[in-house]
Amino acid sequence: MAGTKQIVMPMFLLVLLFLFTSSRAEQPPFSIKQHLSTVTRYSAANDGRNSNIAPAPDGCVPIHLNLVARHGTRDPTKKRIRELNNLESQLDMLIRGAVGNDSSLRKAPSWFKGWKSPWRGKVKGGELIPEGEEELYYLGIRTRKLFFDLFSDDYSSEVYTIKATQVPRASASAVAFGMGLFSGRGSLGSDRRRAFSVISESRASDTMLRFFDCCQKYEDYRKNQEPAVDKLKEPVLDDITKSLTERYGLNFTRLHISSLWFLCKQEASLLNITNQACGLFSPSEVVLLEWTDDVELFILKGYGNSLNYKMGIPLLEDVIQSMKQAIKAKEEKLVLGSYEKARLRFAHAETVVPFTCLLGLFLEGPDVGQTLREQPLQLPPQPPATRIWKGSTVAPFAGNNMLVLYSCPANLSDKYFVRVLHNEEPITMPGCDNSDFCSFKVFMENIVAPHLEHDFDTLCTVDGEEPVLEPESNARLRSEL
């Protein structure tokens, strides 16, 4: 009997070990490149996935595509380059402060000594880097492959409208996308490139793609909220500051941790370096720092305030106008080449995030009703709690929303349907019974119409200011809707 116990016990331990090993094997290794909030590269956000769209119902064919995309991966902005330049002297001071303390010097990261910012000496900031060009170029190629019939016509600026903000990284992204979309379709050079036009509005009046710059009430809101957002981050930064001070024996401050986290994101995303600034933080600290970025995104650009997304109404109206024109062209049986088949826009996270919120994406349960009542939502829960709102998913570099309009057989509930793809993947719309394939009529009634109770000028004019007259075309569209 004793011998039996001796045999059973090791077998029991082996079974436990097998189960533990199997559960560990199912979980992918932690990749910091997927936890950089809106500094996340598109490939990391998609985790290498390719578009995998279930076929539309029998007989449904795409007749129009709307794209709202963020620019590709870019260099830090001028302001952030200055912050990184200042970090050089701050790290030097930390090392100098540890001189005479052999224990601290031994624990201090070796790369601190003599570190120089990779962006030192750059005159301009925020420019698209080669990897960012590739993100949009290959997105263009995949888009044509995915919707080949939509992009089978010869290029015409009236058939394929391409718009971008005047900011160079956005217009360069539009060009990179167009080069991929129309590759092999022209006569220029051995690669048969073709020329195409990109339209931009003045920054001062671009209420469609830079509405955040044209809305004074939002500018005031953001300026007032930024200190509160910083205050919200403080407990996390303070805890991590304490941990790193103990870990490395250096007198870190909250500002040091903030700058080092920013450096980590830039190194990992732009330079593929994860063993320097990123190596300072444990995985649990990384997800907490990511959460602070995501909360800031939520409050200042997302569901934290209805003004954040309702000021994007001109963009939503433009999308609906293009769909209505496509439906009219279909109904009137216009000849190919005489009507628009795609409207392609390239802008910023400040554009993509509000537009995503206007569509009601990344909402759960009662959140949908709250947004329609213009009520702010609860903040995304702090780790280790799971959350649906993540900057790395909502708006990574090159992040995008595609709205595809389908013409369907008469035996369905509606002749026209809308499918939304987020970062090339179908995404459910809570306003459409959590389906990614929605009747155009339901889409208009449940998602679009509630937002059109306001207009841009009413939303954005500060009390006492004279409102800017709404363009006649926008006013007419609203009356039609």
mmCIF file with all atom_site columns, N, CA, C and O in Angstrom, residues 91-121:
data_model
loop_
_atom_site.group_PDB
_atom_site.id
_atom_site.type_symbol
_atom_site.label_atom_id
_atom_site.label_alt_id
_atom_site.label_comp_id
_atom_site.label_asym_id
_atom_site.label_entity_id
_atom_site.label_seq_id
_atom_site.pdbx_PDB_ins_code
_atom_site.Cartn_x
_atom_site.Cartn_y
_atom_site.Cartn_z
_atom_site.occupancy
_atom_site.B_iso_or_equiv
_atom_site.pdbx_formal_charge
_atom_site.auth_seq_id
_atom_site.auth_comp_id
_atom_site.auth_asym_id
_atom_site.auth_atom_id
_atom_site.pdbx_PDB_model_num
ATOM 1   N N  . LEU A 1 91  ? 19.856 62.107 -17.211 1.00 0.00 ? 91  LEU A N  1
ATOM 2   C CA . LEU A 1 91  ? 20.451 60.805 -16.922 1.00 0.00 ? 91  LEU A CA 1
ATOM 3   C C  . LEU A 1 91  ? 21.882 60.969 -16.423 1.00 0.00 ? 91  LEU A C  1
ATOM 4   O O  . LEU A 1 91  ? 22.326 60.247 -15.514 1.00 0.00 ? 91  LEU A O  1
ATOM 5   N N  . ASP A 1 92  ? 22.594 61.931 -17.009 1.00 0.00 ? 92  ASP A N  1
ATOM 6   C CA . ASP A 1 92  ? 23.956 62.198 -16.561 1.00 0.00 ? 92  ASP A CA 1
ATOM 7   C C  . ASP A 1 92  ? 23.972 62.638 -15.098 1.00 0.00 ? 92  ASP A C  1
ATOM 8   O O  . ASP A 1 92  ? 24.824 62.212 -14.310 1.00 0.00 ? 92  ASP A O  1
ATOM 9   N N  . MET A 1 93  ? 22.991 63.485 -14.723 1.00 0.00 ? 93  MET A N  1
ATOM 10  C CA . MET A 1 93  ? 22.898 63.955 -13.340 1.00 0.00 ? 93  MET A CA 1
ATOM 11  C C  . MET A 1 93  ? 22.567 62.810 -12.390 1.00 0.00 ? 93  MET A C  1
ATOM 12  O O  . MET A 1 93  ? 23.064 62.765 -11.252 1.00 0.00 ? 93  MET A O  1
ATOM 13  N N  . LEU A 1 94  ? 21.734 61.878 -12.826 1.00 0.00 ? 94  LEU A N  1
ATOM 14  C CA . LEU A 1 94  ? 21.413 60.725 -11.978 1.00 0.00 ? 94  LEU A CA 1
ATOM 15  C C  . LEU A 1 94  ? 22.664 59.891 -11.691 1.00 0.00 ? 94  LEU A C  1
ATOM 16  O O  . LEU A 1 94  ? 22.886 59.443 -10.560 1.00 0.00 ? 94  LEU A O  1
ATOM 17  N N  . ILE A 1 95  ? 23.469 59.679 -12.724 1.00 0.00 ? 95  ILE A N  1
ATOM 18  C CA . ILE A 1 95  ? 24.702 58.914 -12.542 1.00 0.00 ? 95  ILE A CA 1
ATOM 19  C C  . ILE A 1 95  ? 25.675 59.673 -11.644 1.00 0.00 ? 95  ILE A C  1
ATOM 20  O O  . ILE A 1 95  ? 26.295 59.095 -10.734 1.00 0.00 ? 95  ILE A O  1
ATOM 21  N N  . ARG A 1 96  ? 25.796 60.985 -11.865 1.00 0.00 ? 96  ARG A N  1
ATOM 22  C CA . ARG A 1 96  ? 26.688 61.789 -11.028 1.00 0.00 ? 96  ARG A CA 1
ATOM 23  C C  . ARG A 1 96  ? 26.251 61.751 -9.566  1.00 0.00 ? 96  ARG A C  1
ATOM 24  O O  . ARG A 1 96  ? 27.068 61.750 -8.650  1.00 0.00 ? 96  ARG A O  1
ATOM 25  N N  . GLY A 1 97  ? 24.934 61.738 -9.346  1.00 0.00 ? 97  GLY A N  1
ATOM 26  C CA . GLY A 1 97  ? 24.418 61.697 -7.980  1.00 0.00 ? 97  GLY A CA 1
ATOM 27  C C  . GLY A 1 97  ? 24.726 60.402 -7.267  1.00 0.00 ? 97  GLY A C  1
ATOM 28  O O  . GLY A 1 97  ? 24.656 60.328 -6.035  1.00 0.00 ? 97  GLY A O  1
ATOM 29  N N  . ALA A 1 98  ? 25.033 59.356 -8.048  1.00 0.00 ? 98  ALA A N  1
ATOM 30  C CA . ALA A 1 98  ? 25.336 58.054 -7.446  1.00 0.00 ? 98  ALA A CA 1
ATOM 31  C C  . ALA A 1 98  ? 26.826 57.838 -7.235  1.00 0.00 ? 98  ALA A C  1
ATOM 32  O O  . ALA A 1 98  ? 27.233 56.818 -6.669  1.00 0.00 ? 98  ALA A O  1
ATOM 33  N N  . VAL A 1 99  ? 27.654 58.791 -7.697  1.00 0.00 ? 99  VAL A N  1
ATOM 34  C CA . VAL A 1 99  ? 29.104 58.659 -7.537  1.00 0.00 ? 99  VAL A CA 1
ATOM 35  C C  . VAL A 1 99  ? 29.444 58.592 -6.046  1.00 0.00 ? 99  VAL A C  1
ATOM 36  O O  . VAL A 1 99  ? 28.944 59.385 -5.243  1.00 0.00 ? 99  VAL A O  1
ATOM 37  N N  . GLY A 1 100 ? 30.259 57.630 -5.684  1.00 0.00 ? 100 GLY A N  1
ATOM 38  C CA . GLY A 1 100 ? 30.597 57.424 -4.277  1.00 0.00 ? 100 GLY A CA 1
ATOM 39  C C  . GLY A 1 100 ? 29.770 56.336 -3.645  1.00 0.00 ? 100 GLY A C  1
ATOM 40  O O  . GLY A 1 100 ? 30.072 55.862 -2.561  1.00 0.00 ? 100 GLY A O  1
ATOM 41  N N  . ASN A 1 101 ? 28.688 55.947 -4.334  1.00 0.00 ? 101 ASN A N  1
ATOM 42  C CA . ASN A 1 101 ? 27.837 54.856 -3.846  1.00 0.00 ? 101 ASN A CA 1
ATOM 43  C C  . ASN A 1 101 ? 28.024 53.676 -4.796  1.00 0.00 ? 101 ASN A C  1
ATOM 44  O O  . ASN A 1 101 ? 27.368 53.575 -5.826  1.00 0.00 ? 101 ASN A O  1
ATOM 45  N N  . ASP A 1 102 ? 28.974 52.803 -4.463  1.00 0.00 ? 102 ASP A N  1
ATOM 46  C CA . ASP A 1 102 ? 29.329 51.703 -5.357  1.00 0.00 ? 102 ASP A CA 1
ATOM 47  C C  . ASP A 1 102 ? 28.139 50.800 -5.663  1.00 0.00 ? 102 ASP A C  1
ATOM 48  O O  . ASP A 1 102 ? 27.982 50.310 -6.788  1.00 0.00 ? 102 ASP A O  1
ATOM 49  N N  . SER A 1 103 ? 27.284 50.590 -4.676  1.00 0.00 ? 103 SER A N  1
ATOM 50  C CA . SER A 1 103 ? 26.127 49.719 -4.872  1.00 0.00 ? 103 SER A CA 1
ATOM 51  C C  . SER A 1 103 ? 25.199 50.295 -5.945  1.00 0.00 ? 103 SER A C  1
ATOM 52  O O  . SER A 1 103 ? 24.740 49.584 -6.840  1.00 0.00 ? 103 SER A O  1
ATOM 53  N N  . SER A 1 104 ? 24.916 51.599 -5.864  1.00 0.00 ? 104 SER A N  1
ATOM 54  C CA . SER A 1 104 ? 24.042 52.242 -6.844  1.00 0.00 ? 104 SER A CA 1
ATOM 55  C C  . SER A 1 104 ? 24.664 52.236 -8.232  1.00 0.00 ? 104 SER A C  1
ATOM 56  O O  . SER A 1 104 ? 23.984 52.003 -9.238  1.00 0.00 ? 104 SER A O  1
ATOM 57  N N  . LEU A 1 105 ? 25.962 52.492 -8.311  1.00 0.00 ? 105 LEU A N  1
ATOM 58  C CA . LEU A 1 105 ? 26.625 52.503 -9.615  1.00 0.00 ? 105 LEU A CA 1
ATOM 59  C C  . LEU A 1 105 ? 26.615 51.134 -10.262 1.00 0.00 ? 105 LEU A C  1
ATOM 60  O O  . LEU A 1 105 ? 26.522 51.006 -11.485 1.00 0.00 ? 105 LEU A O  1
ATOM 61  N N  . ARG A 1 106 ? 26.707 50.093 -9.436  1.00 0.00 ? 106 ARG A N  1
ATOM 62  C CA . ARG A 1 106 ? 26.659 48.737 -9.985  1.00 0.00 ? 106 ARG A CA 1
ATOM 63  C C  . ARG A 1 106 ? 25.273 48.404 -10.527 1.00 0.00 ? 106 ARG A C  1
ATOM 64  O O  . ARG A 1 106 ? 25.147 47.703 -11.521 1.00 0.00 ? 106 ARG A O  1
ATOM 65  N N  . LYS A 1 107 ? 24.232 48.913 -9.847  1.00 0.00 ? 107 LYS A N  1
ATOM 66  C CA . LYS A 1 107 ? 22.860 48.602 -10.270 1.00 0.00 ? 107 LYS A CA 1
ATOM 67  C C  . LYS A 1 107 ? 22.375 49.500 -11.403 1.00 0.00 ? 107 LYS A C  1
ATOM 68  O O  . LYS A 1 107 ? 21.433 49.151 -12.113 1.00 0.00 ? 107 LYS A O  1
ATOM 69  N N  . ALA A 1 108 ? 23.004 50.649 -11.596 1.00 0.00 ? 108 ALA A N  1
ATOM 70  C CA . ALA A 1 108 ? 22.552 51.598 -12.621 1.00 0.00 ? 108 ALA A CA 1
ATOM 71  C C  . ALA A 1 108 ? 22.690 50.993 -14.016 1.00 0.00 ? 108 ALA A C  1
ATOM 72  O O  . ALA A 1 108 ? 23.686 50.324 -14.313 1.00 0.00 ? 108 ALA A O  1
ATOM 73  N N  . PRO A 1 109 ? 21.696 51.189 -14.878 1.00 0.00 ? 109 PRO A N  1
ATOM 74  C CA . PRO A 1 109 ? 21.787 50.673 -16.259 1.00 0.00 ? 109 PRO A CA 1
ATOM 75  C C  . PRO A 1 109 ? 23.026 51.228 -16.958 1.00 0.00 ? 109 PRO A C  1
ATOM 76  O O  . PRO A 1 109 ? 23.281 52.430 -16.927 1.00 0.00 ? 109 PRO A O  1
ATOM 77  N N  . SER A 1 110 ? 23.783 50.366 -17.593 1.00 0.00 ? 110 SER A N  1
ATOM 78  C CA . SER A 1 110 ? 25.043 50.782 -18.217 1.00 0.00 ? 110 SER A CA 1
ATOM 79  C C  . SER A 1 110 ? 24.823 51.772 -19.347 1.00 0.00 ? 110 SER A C  1
ATOM 80  O O  . SER A 1 110 ? 25.670 52.634 -19.603 1.00 0.00 ? 110 SER A O  1
ATOM 81  N N  . TRP A 1 111 ? 23.659 51.687 -20.022 1.00 0.00 ? 111 TRP A N  1
ATOM 82  C CA . TRP A 1 111 ? 23.433 52.567 -21.177 1.00 0.00 ? 111 TRP A CA 1
ATOM 83  C C  . TRP A 1 111 ? 23.174 54.018 -20.764 1.00 0.00 ? 111 TRP A C  1
ATOM 84  O O  . TRP A 1 111 ? 23.217 54.919 -21.608 1.00 0.00 ? 111 TRP A O  1
ATOM 85  N N  . PHE A 1 112 ? 22.907 54.254 -19.464 1.00 0.00 ? 112 PHE A N  1
ATOM 86  C CA . PHE A 1 112 ? 22.719 55.631 -18.987 1.00 0.00 ? 112 PHE A CA 1
ATOM 87  C C  . PHE A 1 112 ? 23.965 56.481 -19.235 1.00 0.00 ? 112 PHE A C  1
ATOM 88  O O  . PHE A 1 112 ? 23.871 57.660 -19.534 1.00 0.00 ? 112 PHE A O  1
ATOM 89  N N  . LYS A 1 113 ? 25.127 55.852 -19.085 1.00 0.00 ? 113 LYS A N  1
ATOM 90  C CA . LYS A 1 113 ? 26.381 56.600 -19.141 1.00 0.00 ? 113 LYS A CA 1
ATOM 91  C C  . LYS A 1 113 ? 26.681 57.025 -20.579 1.00 0.00 ? 113 LYS A C  1
ATOM 92  O O  . LYS A 1 113 ? 26.908 56.192 -21.452 1.00 0.00 ? 113 LYS A O  1
ATOM 93  N N  . GLY A 1 114 ? 26.649 58.326 -20.801 1.00 0.00 ? 114 GLY A N  1
ATOM 94  C CA . GLY A 1 114 ? 26.960 58.853 -22.132 1.00 0.00 ? 114 GLY A CA 1
ATOM 95  C C  . GLY A 1 114 ? 25.862 58.689 -23.152 1.00 0.00 ? 114 GLY A C  1
ATOM 96  O O  . GLY A 1 114 ? 26.098 58.851 -24.353 1.00 0.00 ? 114 GLY A O  1
ATOM 97  N N  . TRP A 1 115 ? 24.627 58.379 -22.697 1.00 0.00 ? 115 TRP A N  1
ATOM 98  C CA . TRP A 1 115 ? 23.531 58.206 -23.663 1.00 0.00 ? 115 TRP A CA 1
ATOM 99  C C  . TRP A 1 115 ? 23.232 59.509 -24.389 1.00 0.00 ? 115 TRP A C  1
ATOM 100 O O  . TRP A 1 115 ? 23.203 60.584 -23.787 1.00 0.00 ? 115 TRP A O  1
ATOM 101 N N  . LYS A 1 116 ? 23.016 59.415 -25.711 1.00 0.00 ? 116 LYS A N  1
ATOM 102 C CA . LYS A 1 116 ? 22.634 60.552 -26.539 1.00 0.00 ? 116 LYS A CA 1
ATOM 103 C C  . LYS A 1 116 ? 21.341 60.227 -27.273 1.00 0.00 ? 116 LYS A C  1
ATOM 104 O O  . LYS A 1 116 ? 21.155 59.106 -27.757 1.00 0.00 ? 116 LYS A O  1
ATOM 105 N N  . SER A 1 117 ? 20.477 61.193 -27.356 1.00 0.00 ? 117 SER A N  1
ATOM 106 C CA . SER A 1 117 ? 19.209 60.985 -28.052 1.00 0.00 ? 117 SER A CA 1
ATOM 107 C C  . SER A 1 117 ? 19.447 60.691 -29.530 1.00 0.00 ? 117 SER A C  1
ATOM 108 O O  . SER A 1 117 ? 20.184 61.424 -30.196 1.00 0.00 ? 117 SER A O  1
ATOM 109 N N  . PRO A 1 118 ? 18.832 59.645 -30.077 1.00 0.00 ? 118 PRO A N  1
ATOM 110 C CA . PRO A 1 118 ? 18.964 59.349 -31.508 1.00 0.00 ? 118 PRO A CA 1
ATOM 111 C C  . PRO A 1 118 ? 18.405 60.464 -32.392 1.00 0.00 ? 118 PRO A C  1
ATOM 112 O O  . PRO A 1 118 ? 18.712 60.507 -33.589 1.00 0.00 ? 118 PRO A O  1
ATOM 113 N N  . TRP A 1 119 ? 17.588 61.336 -31.801 1.00 0.00 ? 119 TRP A N  1
ATOM 114 C CA . TRP A 1 119 ? 16.965 62.413 -32.590 1.00 0.00 ? 119 TRP A CA 1
ATOM 115 C C  . TRP A 1 119 ? 17.656 63.758 -32.371 1.00 0.00 ? 119 TRP A C  1
ATOM 116 O O  . TRP A 1 119 ? 17.177 64.777 -32.862 1.00 0.00 ? 119 TRP A O  1
ATOM 117 N N  . ARG A 1 120 ? 18.778 63.744 -31.660 1.00 0.00 ? 120 ARG A N  1
ATOM 118 C CA . ARG A 1 120 ? 19.528 64.994 -31.463 1.00 0.00 ? 120 ARG A CA 1
ATOM 119 C C  . ARG A 1 120 ? 19.977 65.523 -32.823 1.00 0.00 ? 120 ARG A C  1
ATOM 120 O O  . ARG A 1 120 ? 20.461 64.787 -33.671 1.00 0.00 ? 120 ARG A O  1
ATOM 121 N N  . GLY A 1 121 ? 19.811 66.828 -33.012 1.00 0.00 ? 121 GLY A N  1
ATOM 122 C CA . GLY A 1 121 ? 20.246 67.456 -34.253 1.00 0.00 ? 121 GLY A CA 1
ATOM 123 C C  . GLY A 1 121 ? 19.172 67.522 -35.323 1.00 0.00 ? 121 GLY A C  1
ATOM 124 O O  . GLY A 1 121 ? 19.349 68.199 -36.340 1.00 0.00 ? 121 GLY A O  1
#
